[in-house]
Amino acid sequence: MTVHSFQEHFDSLIDREISIEPKDWMPDDYRKTLIRQISQHAHSEIIGMLPEGNWITRAPSLRRKAVLLAKVQDEAGHGLYLYSAAETLGISRDEMYDQLHTGKAKYSSIFNYPTLTWADMGAIGWLVDGAAIMNQVPLCRTSYGPYARAMVRVCKEESFHQRQGFEIMLTLSKGSEVQRKMAQDALNRWWWPSLMMFGPPDAESPNTESSVRWRIKRFTNDELRQKFVDVTVEQAKVLGLEIPDKDLKWNEERGHYDFGKINWAEFYNVIKGNGPCNKQRLDARRKAWEDGKWVRDAAMAHAAKRKERSATKAA
Amino acid sequence: MSLEYTLRLADDALILGHRLSEWCGHGPILEQDIALTNTSLDHLGRARSLFQYAAEQFNNLPEDEKKTAVTSVAIQNLVNTGSGLDEDDMAFLRDGWDFRNVLLVEQPNNDWAYTVARALYYDAFAFYFFSALQNSKDITLAAIAEKSLKEVTYHLRWSSEWVVRLGDGTEESHERMQTALDELWSFTGELFSMSDAEKEAAQSGIGVDLASLQPKWMERIASVLQEATLDVPKGTWMQEGGKHGRHTEHLGYVLAEMQFMQRTYPGMEW
């Protein structure tokens, strides 16, 4: 086949919604876009362990502690499948870590905000995992097979996480005055960063067009953001909490909620590294990696010695 | 006494689970982060079963004994209002001197070698201990032991493999592993020295005769260390006190962190 016919074959698979598999020919840009997106997603899972991990040792009940620990462990698991999915595109996990540690690769900006009270465990589950699900459910049908399959499993677990987050918020909102205050404070801090999770407005989103063509993306940033607002406003009513947006109101004509202007200057600054916890999060990951070097070296050395010994035995 | 015995077992599980949970998100290898979190969850699960049982035992005590069984003011306040205790009260409202865990489990993680050394010492003990506790006359403890033995069998395999990997790995890992084993060695004697509650439990067929486990434990440790090309530490002086509520300075900080929410916002549902 000529390059031209490779491209035609690829396009026809895409058009017929047949998944692309690791051994299939694919355009370089497709491969690059996927590596960028999947590794960014994997990094987000790994960095995302930190803000919630921050409350494991302080969880208010043994049951909550066990659920939180299991949840953060799920995130490590998601990171693992996603790194594996990205590896099928010809990049190693170590290379991806290196991109994260040197600041070359991005991760979801939301994790650069601090977790200040227990209610943040509720707000993260409810809002951040809720927003993540909106972003991720369409990816279960994305064109690249290994990514789509990883996402099926990720989404199942995320929806459990979202429910447990909402349940924490519900318990707080039915609790004492200080607990309701804690819940409202967490909503106030996490609301706007959650809306930013869908990325810049469509007009300013450079990657949207080709990603939609390749079914790496199935809805635009603004479409997903609107869907999130519509769903979440109703959930906040159930909790008896107030969304911190004075411009929020139902628009009968559009059949959607109108909402206030997002502070994009803050969004771009947090991406650039000026968020409250950017340095702290990356430092924690780098430290884990550097402190673990002698452990990984030892494991490799031992494996090599074992191999050598069994070869000697066999001979 | 039987309450004290249950708490003795629960506290080991809670504090070791807590220490291991501190690794979550910071492990040297992603797969190991996940493995260690699993182990932490196993210990936490065992702690919950044991605390639920301890709370039941406490709530069944005669009123005058409730006033002396646990000294913390927070627990006494609950007793005075007539509320029964639950698993969370046991974990979050007792003070340091009420805790009966061995000193070994409260020692800090330090690095991977210390974490692995502490795990090997404890897991080897727990393996023989729960094997024996399965025959307890107390059916609740016997059931918990049966479930725990399955978990601990895996934990022991994990920690043994890591000690071998580090001992036999590089020069640096060998040295770090030996140092960790040496430094934690003085906390291993307490695993086998029996408090009054443990003696009584053993005599009545509820607990385990710890002295009888020591030779098997020693044999297991020696065999793992031999495979790891490491030396069995030589020290003979052993630290003790945890089983009597006299802890190292580390426990206070563990509890300050772990109990913060329940102490700051008492009497709420979470």
Coordinates of C-alpha atoms in Angstrom, one line a residue:
Chain A
M1 CA 0.0 0.0 0.0
T2 CA 1.2 3.5 -0.6
V3 CA 1.0 6.2 2.1
H4 CA -2.0 7.5 0.4
S5 CA -3.8 4.2 0.6
F6 CA -2.7 3.7 4.2
Q7 CA -4.4 7.0 4.9
E8 CA -7.5 6.0 3.0
H9 CA -7.7 2.7 4.9
F10 CA -7.3 4.6 8.3
D11 CA -10.0 7.1 7.3
S12 CA -12.4 4.4 6.3
L13 CA -11.9 2.7 9.7
I14 CA -12.6 6.0 11.4
D15 CA -15.6 6.7 9.3
R16 CA -17.1 3.2 9.9
E17 CA -16.4 3.6 13.7
I18 CA -14.1 0.6 13.7
S19 CA -11.5 0.9 16.4
I20 CA -7.8 1.5 15.5
E21 CA -5.5 -1.0 17.1
P22 CA -1.8 -0.6 18.1
K23 CA -0.5 -2.5 15.0
D24 CA -2.7 -0.5 12.5
W25 CA -1.1 2.2 10.5
M26 CA -2.0 5.7 11.8
P27 CA -1.1 9.2 10.9
D28 CA 1.7 10.8 13.0
D29 CA -0.5 13.5 14.3
Y30 CA -3.1 11.0 15.4
R31 CA -0.4 9.1 17.3
K32 CA 1.0 12.3 18.8
T33 CA -2.3 13.6 19.8
L34 CA -3.2 10.4 21.5
I35 CA 0.1 10.1 23.4
R36 CA -0.3 13.7 24.6
Q37 CA -3.9 13.1 25.7
I38 CA -3.5 9.6 27.3
S39 CA -0.3 10.5 29.1
Q40 CA -1.8 13.7 30.3
H41 CA -4.8 11.7 31.6
A42 CA -2.5 9.2 33.3
H43 CA -0.5 12.0 34.9
S44 CA -3.7 13.5 36.2
E45 CA -4.6 10.3 37.9
I46 CA -1.2 10.1 39.6
I47 CA -1.1 13.7 40.6
G48 CA -4.7 13.5 41.6
M49 CA -3.8 10.9 44.3
L50 CA -2.0 13.7 46.2
P51 CA -4.8 16.1 47.2
E52 CA -7.0 13.3 48.3
G53 CA -4.2 11.3 49.8
N54 CA -3.7 14.4 52.0
W55 CA -6.8 13.3 54.0
I56 CA -6.3 9.6 54.3
T57 CA -4.5 9.8 57.7
R58 CA -7.1 12.3 59.0
A59 CA -10.4 10.8 57.7
P60 CA -13.1 11.2 60.3
S61 CA -14.3 7.6 60.5
L62 CA -12.8 4.2 59.9
R63 CA -15.3 3.6 57.1
R64 CA -14.5 6.8 55.4
K65 CA -10.8 6.1 55.7
A66 CA -11.2 2.7 54.1
V67 CA -13.3 4.1 51.2
L68 CA -10.9 7.0 50.6
L69 CA -7.9 4.7 50.6
A70 CA -9.6 2.4 48.2
K71 CA -10.5 5.4 46.0
V72 CA -7.0 6.8 45.8
Q73 CA -5.8 3.3 45.1
D74 CA -8.3 3.2 42.2
E75 CA -6.7 6.3 40.8
A76 CA -3.3 4.6 40.9
G77 CA -4.9 1.7 39.0
H78 CA -6.3 4.2 36.4
G79 CA -2.9 5.7 36.0
L80 CA -1.5 2.2 35.4
Y81 CA -4.0 1.2 32.7
L82 CA -3.6 4.6 31.0
Y83 CA 0.2 4.4 31.0
S84 CA -0.1 1.0 29.5
A85 CA -2.5 2.2 26.8
A86 CA -0.1 5.0 25.9
E87 CA 2.8 2.5 25.8
T88 CA 1.0 0.7 22.9
L89 CA 1.7 3.9 20.9
G90 CA 5.4 3.5 21.3
I91 CA 6.4 5.6 24.3
S92 CA 7.7 4.2 27.6
R93 CA 6.4 4.9 31.0
D94 CA 9.8 6.2 32.1
E95 CA 9.7 8.7 29.2
M96 CA 6.2 9.8 30.2
Y97 CA 7.3 10.2 33.9
D98 CA 10.3 12.3 32.7
Q99 CA 7.9 14.6 30.7
L100 CA 5.8 15.0 33.9
H101 CA 8.8 15.6 36.2
T102 CA 10.4 18.1 33.8
G103 CA 7.1 20.0 33.4
K104 CA 6.9 19.2 29.7
A105 CA 3.7 17.2 30.1
K106 CA 0.6 18.7 31.7
Y107 CA -1.9 17.2 34.0
S108 CA -5.4 18.3 35.0
S109 CA -5.0 21.8 36.5
I110 CA -7.7 21.1 39.2
F111 CA -5.2 19.2 41.3
N112 CA -3.2 22.3 41.8
Y113 CA -5.8 23.5 44.3
P114 CA -5.4 22.6 48.0
T115 CA -7.7 20.2 50.0
L116 CA -8.3 22.2 53.2
T117 CA -11.1 20.4 55.0
W118 CA -12.7 17.0 55.0
A119 CA -15.6 18.4 52.9
D120 CA -13.1 18.7 50.0
M121 CA -13.1 14.9 49.8
G122 CA -16.8 15.2 49.1
A123 CA -16.5 18.1 46.7
I124 CA -13.8 16.4 44.7
G125 CA -15.8 13.3 44.3
W126 CA -19.0 15.1 43.5
L127 CA -17.6 17.9 41.3
V128 CA -14.2 16.9 40.0
D129 CA -15.0 13.3 39.4
G130 CA -18.4 14.4 38.1
A131 CA -16.7 16.7 35.6
A132 CA -14.2 14.0 34.7
I133 CA -17.0 11.5 34.0
M134 CA -18.6 14.0 31.6
N135 CA -15.3 14.3 29.8
Q136 CA -14.6 10.6 29.9
V137 CA -17.8 8.8 29.1
P138 CA -17.6 9.7 25.4
L139 CA -14.0 8.4 25.4
C140 CA -15.3 4.8 26.0
R141 CA -16.2 5.0 22.3
T142 CA -13.1 6.8 21.2
S143 CA -11.4 5.5 18.0
Y144 CA -8.2 4.1 19.6
G145 CA -9.1 0.6 20.9
P146 CA -6.7 0.4 24.0
Y147 CA -7.7 3.8 25.2
A148 CA -11.5 3.2 24.7
R149 CA -11.2 -0.1 26.6
A150 CA -9.2 1.4 29.5
M151 CA -11.8 4.2 29.7
V152 CA -14.7 1.7 30.1
R153 CA -13.1 0.5 33.3
V154 CA -12.1 3.9 34.5
C155 CA -15.6 5.3 34.0
K156 CA -17.2 2.5 36.0
E157 CA -15.0 3.3 38.9
E158 CA -15.3 7.1 38.5
S159 CA -19.0 6.9 38.7
F160 CA -18.7 5.1 42.0
H161 CA -16.3 7.8 43.2
Q162 CA -18.8 10.5 42.1
R163 CA -21.5 8.8 44.1
Q164 CA -19.4 8.5 47.2
G165 CA -18.4 12.2 47.0
F166 CA -22.0 13.2 46.7
E167 CA -22.8 11.0 49.7
I168 CA -20.1 12.7 51.8
M169 CA -21.7 16.1 50.8
L170 CA -25.1 14.8 51.6
T171 CA -24.0 13.6 55.0
L172 CA -22.4 17.0 55.7
S173 CA -25.4 18.9 54.5
K174 CA -27.7 17.0 56.8
G175 CA -25.3 17.4 59.7
S176 CA -24.5 20.2 62.1
E177 CA -24.1 23.8 61.3
V178 CA -20.4 23.6 61.1
Q179 CA -20.6 20.6 58.7
R180 CA -23.0 22.5 56.4
K181 CA -20.6 25.5 56.5
M182 CA -17.7 23.1 55.6
A183 CA -19.7 21.7 52.7
Q184 CA -20.6 25.2 51.4
D185 CA -17.0 26.4 51.7
A186 CA -15.8 23.4 49.7
L187 CA -18.4 24.0 47.0
N188 CA -17.3 27.7 46.9
R189 CA -13.7 26.8 46.3
W190 CA -14.2 23.9 43.9
W191 CA -17.0 25.1 41.7
W192 CA -15.1 27.4 39.3
P193 CA -12.0 25.2 39.0
S194 CA -14.4 22.3 38.1
L195 CA -15.9 24.4 35.3
M196 CA -12.4 25.1 34.0
M197 CA -11.8 21.3 33.8
F198 CA -13.6 21.2 30.5
G199 CA -10.8 23.3 29.0
P200 CA -10.8 26.7 27.2
P201 CA -13.9 27.9 25.3
D202 CA -14.3 26.2 21.9
A203 CA -13.2 29.4 20.1
E204 CA -9.9 29.2 21.8
S205 CA -9.4 25.4 21.9
P206 CA -6.6 24.6 19.4
N207 CA -7.0 20.8 19.5
T208 CA -10.7 20.4 19.1
E209 CA -11.2 20.2 15.4
S210 CA -8.9 17.2 14.5
S211 CA -9.8 15.5 17.8
V212 CA -13.4 15.5 16.9
R213 CA -12.7 14.2 13.4
W214 CA -10.7 11.3 14.9
R215 CA -13.3 10.6 17.5
I216 CA -10.7 11.2 20.2
K217 CA -13.2 13.9 21.3
R218 CA -16.9 13.6 20.7
F219 CA -18.3 16.7 22.2
T220 CA -16.8 20.2 22.5
N221 CA -15.5 21.8 25.7
D222 CA -18.4 24.2 25.9
E223 CA -21.0 21.5 25.2
L224 CA -19.7 19.3 28.0
R225 CA -19.4 22.3 30.4
Q226 CA -23.0 23.2 29.8
K227 CA -24.1 19.7 30.4
F228 CA -22.2 19.6 33.7
V229 CA -23.7 22.9 34.9
D230 CA -27.2 21.7 34.1
V231 CA -26.8 18.4 36.0
T232 CA -24.9 19.8 38.9
V233 CA -27.1 22.7 39.7
E234 CA -30.0 20.3 40.3
Q235 CA -27.8 18.2 42.6
A236 CA -26.8 21.2 44.6
K237 CA -30.5 21.8 45.2
V238 CA -30.8 18.4 46.7
L239 CA -27.9 19.2 49.0
G240 CA -29.4 22.6 49.9
L241 CA -26.1 24.3 48.9
E242 CA -25.7 27.5 47.0
I243 CA -23.7 27.6 43.7
P244 CA -21.3 30.5 44.1
D245 CA -22.5 32.3 40.9
K246 CA -24.8 35.3 41.0
D247 CA -25.4 35.1 37.3
L248 CA -26.6 31.5 37.4
K249 CA -30.2 31.2 36.1
W250 CA -32.4 29.0 34.1
N251 CA -32.8 30.1 30.5
E252 CA -36.2 28.9 29.2
E253 CA -35.4 29.6 25.6
R254 CA -32.1 27.7 25.5
G255 CA -33.3 25.0 27.8
H256 CA -30.1 25.3 29.8
Y257 CA -28.7 27.2 32.7
D258 CA -26.9 30.5 31.9
F259 CA -23.8 30.9 34.1
G260 CA -21.3 33.6 34.9
K261 CA -18.0 34.4 33.3
I262 CA -15.2 32.0 34.0
N263 CA -11.9 33.6 35.2
W264 CA -9.8 32.4 32.3
A265 CA -6.8 34.4 33.5
E266 CA -6.7 32.2 36.6
F267 CA -7.1 29.1 34.5
Y268 CA -4.1 30.0 32.3
N269 CA -2.0 31.0 35.3
V270 CA -2.6 27.7 37.0
I271 CA -1.7 25.9 33.9
K272 CA 1.5 28.0 33.6
G273 CA 2.5 26.9 37.1
N274 CA 1.1 29.7 39.3
G275 CA -1.6 27.7 41.0
P276 CA -1.5 27.3 44.8
C277 CA -0.1 23.8 44.7
N278 CA 1.7 23.3 41.4
K279 CA 5.1 23.3 42.9
Q280 CA 4.1 21.1 45.9
R281 CA 2.4 18.5 43.7
L282 CA 5.3 18.2 41.3
D283 CA 7.8 18.2 44.1
A284 CA 6.0 15.4 45.8
R285 CA 6.0 13.3 42.6
R286 CA 9.7 14.1 41.9
K287 CA 10.6 13.2 45.4
A288 CA 8.8 9.9 45.2
W289 CA 10.6 9.1 42.0
E290 CA 14.0 10.2 43.2
D291 CA 13.7 8.5 46.6
G292 CA 12.6 5.4 44.8
K293 CA 15.5 5.2 42.5
W294 CA 17.7 3.0 44.6
V295 CA 14.7 0.7 45.2
R296 CA 14.1 0.3 41.4
D297 CA 17.8 -0.2 40.8
A298 CA 17.9 -2.9 43.4
A299 CA 14.8 -4.7 41.9
M300 CA 16.4 -4.6 38.5
A301 CA 19.8 -5.8 39.8
H302 CA 18.2 -8.6 41.7
A303 CA 16.1 -9.7 38.7
A304 CA 19.3 -9.8 36.6
K305 CA 21.1 -11.8 39.1
R306 CA 18.3 -14.3 39.4
K307 CA 18.2 -14.7 35.6
E308 CA 21.9 -15.3 35.5
R309 CA 21.7 -17.8 38.3
S310 CA 19.0 -19.8 36.7
A311 CA 20.9 -19.8 33.4
T312 CA 24.0 -21.1 35.2
K313 CA 21.9 -23.8 36.8
A314 CA 20.3 -24.8 33.5
A315 CA 23.8 -25.0 31.9
Chain B
M1 CA -9.5 -8.6 80.3
S2 CA -11.0 -10.0 77.2
L3 CA -11.7 -6.4 76.0
E4 CA -8.1 -5.5 76.6
Y5 CA -7.1 -8.5 74.5
T6 CA -9.3 -7.5 71.6
L7 CA -8.0 -3.9 71.8
R8 CA -4.4 -5.2 71.9
L9 CA -5.0 -6.9 68.5
A10 CA -7.0 -4.0 67.0
D11 CA -4.4 -1.4 67.9
D12 CA -1.6 -3.3 66.0
A13 CA -3.9 -3.4 63.0
L14 CA -4.9 0.2 63.1
I15 CA -1.5 1.7 63.7
L16 CA 0.3 -0.5 61.1
G17 CA -2.5 0.2 58.6
H18 CA -2.0 3.9 59.3
R19 CA 1.7 3.8 58.7
L20 CA 1.4 1.9 55.5
S21 CA -1.3 4.3 54.3
E22 CA 1.2 7.1 54.5
W23 CA 2.9 5.6 51.5
C24 CA -0.2 6.0 49.3
G25 CA 0.8 8.3 46.4
H26 CA 4.4 8.3 47.3
G27 CA 5.7 4.8 46.5
P28 CA 8.8 4.1 44.5
I29 CA 6.9 2.1 41.8
L30 CA 3.3 2.6 40.9
E31 CA 2.5 -1.2 41.1
Q32 CA 4.0 -1.2 44.6
D33 CA 2.0 1.8 45.6
I34 CA -1.1 -0.2 44.8
A35 CA 0.2 -3.3 46.5
L36 CA 1.0 -1.5 49.7
T37 CA -2.3 0.3 49.8
N38 CA -4.0 -3.1 49.5
T39 CA -2.1 -4.3 52.6
S40 CA -3.0 -1.1 54.4
L41 CA -6.6 -1.8 53.6
D42 CA -6.3 -5.3 54.9
H43 CA -5.0 -4.1 58.2
L44 CA -7.6 -1.4 58.4
G45 CA -10.3 -3.9 57.7
R46 CA -9.1 -6.1 60.5
A47 CA -8.9 -3.1 62.8
R48 CA -12.6 -2.4 62.0
S49 CA -13.7 -5.9 62.8
L50 CA -11.8 -5.9 66.0
F51 CA -12.9 -2.5 67.1
Q52 CA -16.5 -3.4 66.4
Y53 CA -16.1 -6.4 68.6
A54 CA -14.3 -4.4 71.3
A55 CA -17.1 -1.8 71.3
E56 CA -19.6 -4.7 71.8
Q57 CA -17.5 -6.1 74.7
F58 CA -17.2 -2.6 76.2
N59 CA -21.0 -2.0 76.0
N60 CA -21.6 -5.3 77.8
L61 CA -19.4 -4.4 80.7
P62 CA -21.0 -3.7 84.1
E63 CA -21.5 0.1 84.6
D64 CA -18.7 0.5 87.2
E65 CA -16.2 -1.2 84.9
K66 CA -17.0 1.1 82.0
K67 CA -15.7 3.9 84.1
T68 CA -12.3 2.4 84.5
A69 CA -11.8 0.3 81.4
V70 CA -10.6 3.2 79.3
T71 CA -9.3 6.4 80.9
S72 CA -9.7 9.0 78.2
V73 CA -11.9 12.0 79.1
A74 CA -13.7 11.8 75.7
I75 CA -14.7 8.1 76.3
Q76 CA -15.7 8.9 79.9
N77 CA -17.9 11.7 78.7
L78 CA -19.7 9.2 76.4
V79 CA -20.0 6.7 79.2
N80 CA -21.5 9.4 81.5
T81 CA -24.2 10.3 79.0
G82 CA -25.1 6.6 78.7
S83 CA -24.2 6.3 75.0
G84 CA -22.8 3.0 73.8
L85 CA -19.4 3.1 72.1
D86 CA -18.7 2.2 68.4
E87 CA -15.7 1.3 66.3
D88 CA -14.8 5.0 65.7
D89 CA -14.9 5.9 69.4
M90 CA -12.4 3.1 70.0
A91 CA -10.1 4.3 67.3
F92 CA -10.4 8.0 67.7
L93 CA -11.2 8.8 71.3
R94 CA -8.8 6.7 73.3
D95 CA -5.6 8.4 74.4
G96 CA -2.0 7.2 73.8
W97 CA -1.7 5.4 77.1
D98 CA -4.9 3.5 76.3
F99 CA -3.3 2.0 73.1
R100 CA -1.9 -1.5 73.4
N101 CA -0.1 -1.9 70.0
V102 CA 3.5 -3.1 70.0
L103 CA 6.1 -0.4 69.5
L104 CA 7.2 -2.0 66.2
V105 CA 4.1 -1.0 64.3
E106 CA 4.3 2.7 65.3
Q107 CA 7.9 3.2 64.0
P108 CA 8.0 5.6 61.1
N109 CA 8.3 4.5 57.5
N110 CA 11.6 6.2 57.0
D111 CA 12.4 4.6 53.6
W112 CA 11.4 1.5 51.7
A113 CA 13.9 -0.6 53.5
Y114 CA 12.5 0.3 57.0
T115 CA 9.0 -0.2 55.8
V116 CA 9.9 -3.6 54.4
A117 CA 11.9 -4.6 57.5
R118 CA 9.0 -3.7 59.8
A119 CA 6.7 -5.5 57.5
L120 CA 8.7 -8.7 57.5
Y121 CA 9.1 -8.8 61.3
Y122 CA 5.4 -8.1 61.8
D123 CA 4.1 -10.3 59.0
A124 CA 6.1 -13.3 60.0
F125 CA 4.7 -12.9 63.6
A126 CA 1.1 -12.3 62.3
F127 CA 1.3 -15.4 60.1
Y128 CA 2.0 -17.8 63.0
F129 CA -0.2 -15.8 65.4
F130 CA -3.3 -15.9 63.2
S131 CA -2.6 -19.6 62.3
A132 CA -2.9 -20.3 66.1
L133 CA -5.7 -17.8 66.8
Q134 CA -8.0 -19.7 64.3
N135 CA -8.4 -22.2 67.1
S136 CA -9.5 -19.6 69.6
K137 CA -12.5 -20.6 71.8
D138 CA -13.8 -17.1 71.0
I139 CA -15.6 -17.7 67.7
T140 CA -15.5 -14.0 66.7
L141 CA -11.7 -13.9 67.1
A142 CA -11.4 -17.3 65.4
A143 CA -13.3 -16.0 62.4
I144 CA -11.3 -12.8 62.2
A145 CA -8.1 -14.9 62.5
E146 CA -9.2 -17.1 59.6
K147 CA -9.8 -14.2 57.3
S148 CA -6.7 -12.4 58.4
L149 CA -4.5 -15.5 57.8
K150 CA -5.3 -15.4 54.1
E151 CA -4.3 -11.8 53.9
V152 CA -1.2 -12.1 56.1
T153 CA 0.0 -15.1 54.0
Y154 CA 0.2 -12.7 51.1
H155 CA 1.7 -9.9 53.1
L156 CA 4.5 -12.2 54.3
R157 CA 5.2 -13.3 50.8
W158 CA 5.4 -9.7 49.7
S159 CA 7.7 -8.5 52.5
S160 CA 9.9 -11.6 52.2
E161 CA 10.3 -11.0 48.5
W162 CA 11.2 -7.4 49.1
V163 CA 13.8 -8.2 51.8
V164 CA 15.4 -10.6 49.4
R165 CA 15.3 -8.2 46.5
L166 CA 16.9 -5.4 48.5
G167 CA 19.4 -7.7 50.2
D168 CA 20.5 -9.3 47.0
G169 CA 20.1 -6.2 44.8
T170 CA 22.8 -3.5 44.8
E171 CA 25.4 -2.6 47.3
E172 CA 23.4 0.4 48.4
S173 CA 20.2 -1.6 48.8
H174 CA 22.0 -4.3 50.7
E175 CA 23.4 -1.8 53.2
R176 CA 20.1 0.0 53.6
M177 CA 18.3 -3.2 54.2
Q178 CA 20.8 -4.4 56.8
T179 CA 20.6 -1.1 58.6
A180 CA 16.8 -1.1 58.7
L181 CA 16.8 -4.7 60.0
D182 CA 19.3 -3.9 62.7
E183 CA 17.6 -0.7 63.8
L184 CA 14.2 -2.3 64.1
W185 CA 15.4 -5.5 65.7
S186 CA 15.1 -4.2 69.3
F187 CA 11.3 -3.9 68.7
T188 CA 10.8 -7.6 67.9
G189 CA 11.1 -9.0 71.4
E190 CA 7.9 -7.4 72.5
L191 CA 6.0 -9.4 69.9
F192 CA 6.5 -12.5 72.1
S193 CA 6.5 -11.1 75.6
M194 CA 3.1 -11.6 77.1
S195 CA 1.1 -8.9 79.0
D196 CA -1.3 -10.1 81.7
A197 CA -4.2 -9.8 79.3
E198 CA -2.4 -12.0 76.8
K199 CA -1.4 -14.6 79.5
E200 CA -5.0 -14.8 80.7
A201 CA -6.3 -15.1 77.1
A202 CA -3.9 -17.8 76.3
Q203 CA -4.7 -19.8 79.5
S204 CA -8.4 -19.6 78.9
G205 CA -8.0 -20.8 75.3
I206 CA -9.1 -17.5 73.8
G207 CA -5.6 -16.2 73.0
V208 CA -2.3 -17.6 71.8
D209 CA 0.8 -18.7 73.8
L210 CA 3.2 -16.2 72.2
A211 CA 6.4 -17.8 73.5
S212 CA 5.6 -21.0 71.5
L213 CA 5.6 -18.9 68.3
Q214 CA 9.0 -17.4 68.8
P215 CA 11.2 -20.3 67.5
K216 CA 9.1 -20.6 64.3
W217 CA 9.3 -16.9 63.8
M218 CA 13.1 -16.9 64.3
E219 CA 13.5 -19.8 61.9
R220 CA 11.4 -18.0 59.2
I221 CA 13.3 -14.7 59.6
A222 CA 16.7 -16.5 59.5
S223 CA 15.7 -18.3 56.3
V224 CA 14.5 -15.1 54.5
L225 CA 17.6 -13.2 55.6
Q226 CA 19.9 -16.0 54.5
E227 CA 18.3 -16.0 51.0
A228 CA 18.7 -12.2 51.0
T229 CA 22.4 -12.6 51.9
L230 CA 21.7 -10.5 55.1
D231 CA 22.7 -11.2 58.7
V232 CA 20.3 -11.8 61.5
P233 CA 20.8 -8.8 63.8
K234 CA 22.7 -9.7 67.0
G235 CA 21.3 -7.3 69.6
T236 CA 19.7 -8.9 72.6
W237 CA 18.3 -5.9 74.4
M238 CA 14.7 -5.4 73.6
Q239 CA 12.4 -2.4 73.9
E240 CA 9.0 -2.9 75.4
G241 CA 6.1 -1.0 76.7
G242 CA 3.5 -0.7 74.0
K243 CA 1.4 -3.5 75.4
H244 CA 1.2 -1.6 78.7
G245 CA 0.4 1.8 77.1
R246 CA 4.0 3.1 77.3
H247 CA 4.8 4.1 73.7
T248 CA 7.6 5.7 71.8
E249 CA 7.3 9.4 71.0
H250 CA 6.0 8.6 67.5
L251 CA 2.5 7.4 68.6
G252 CA 1.5 10.8 69.9
Y253 CA 1.9 12.3 66.5
V254 CA 0.1 9.4 64.8
L255 CA -2.9 9.9 67.1
A256 CA -2.9 13.7 66.9
E257 CA -3.2 13.4 63.1
M258 CA -5.6 10.4 63.0
Q259 CA -7.9 11.6 65.8
F260 CA -8.0 15.3 64.7
M261 CA -11.5 15.3 63.2
Q262 CA -13.3 13.3 65.9
R263 CA -11.6 15.4 68.6
T264 CA -12.3 18.8 67.0
Y265 CA -15.9 18.1 65.9
P266 CA -17.2 15.7 68.6
G267 CA -20.4 13.7 68.3
M268 CA -21.1 14.2 64.6
E269 CA -21.9 11.8 61.8
W270 CA -19.5 11.8 58.8

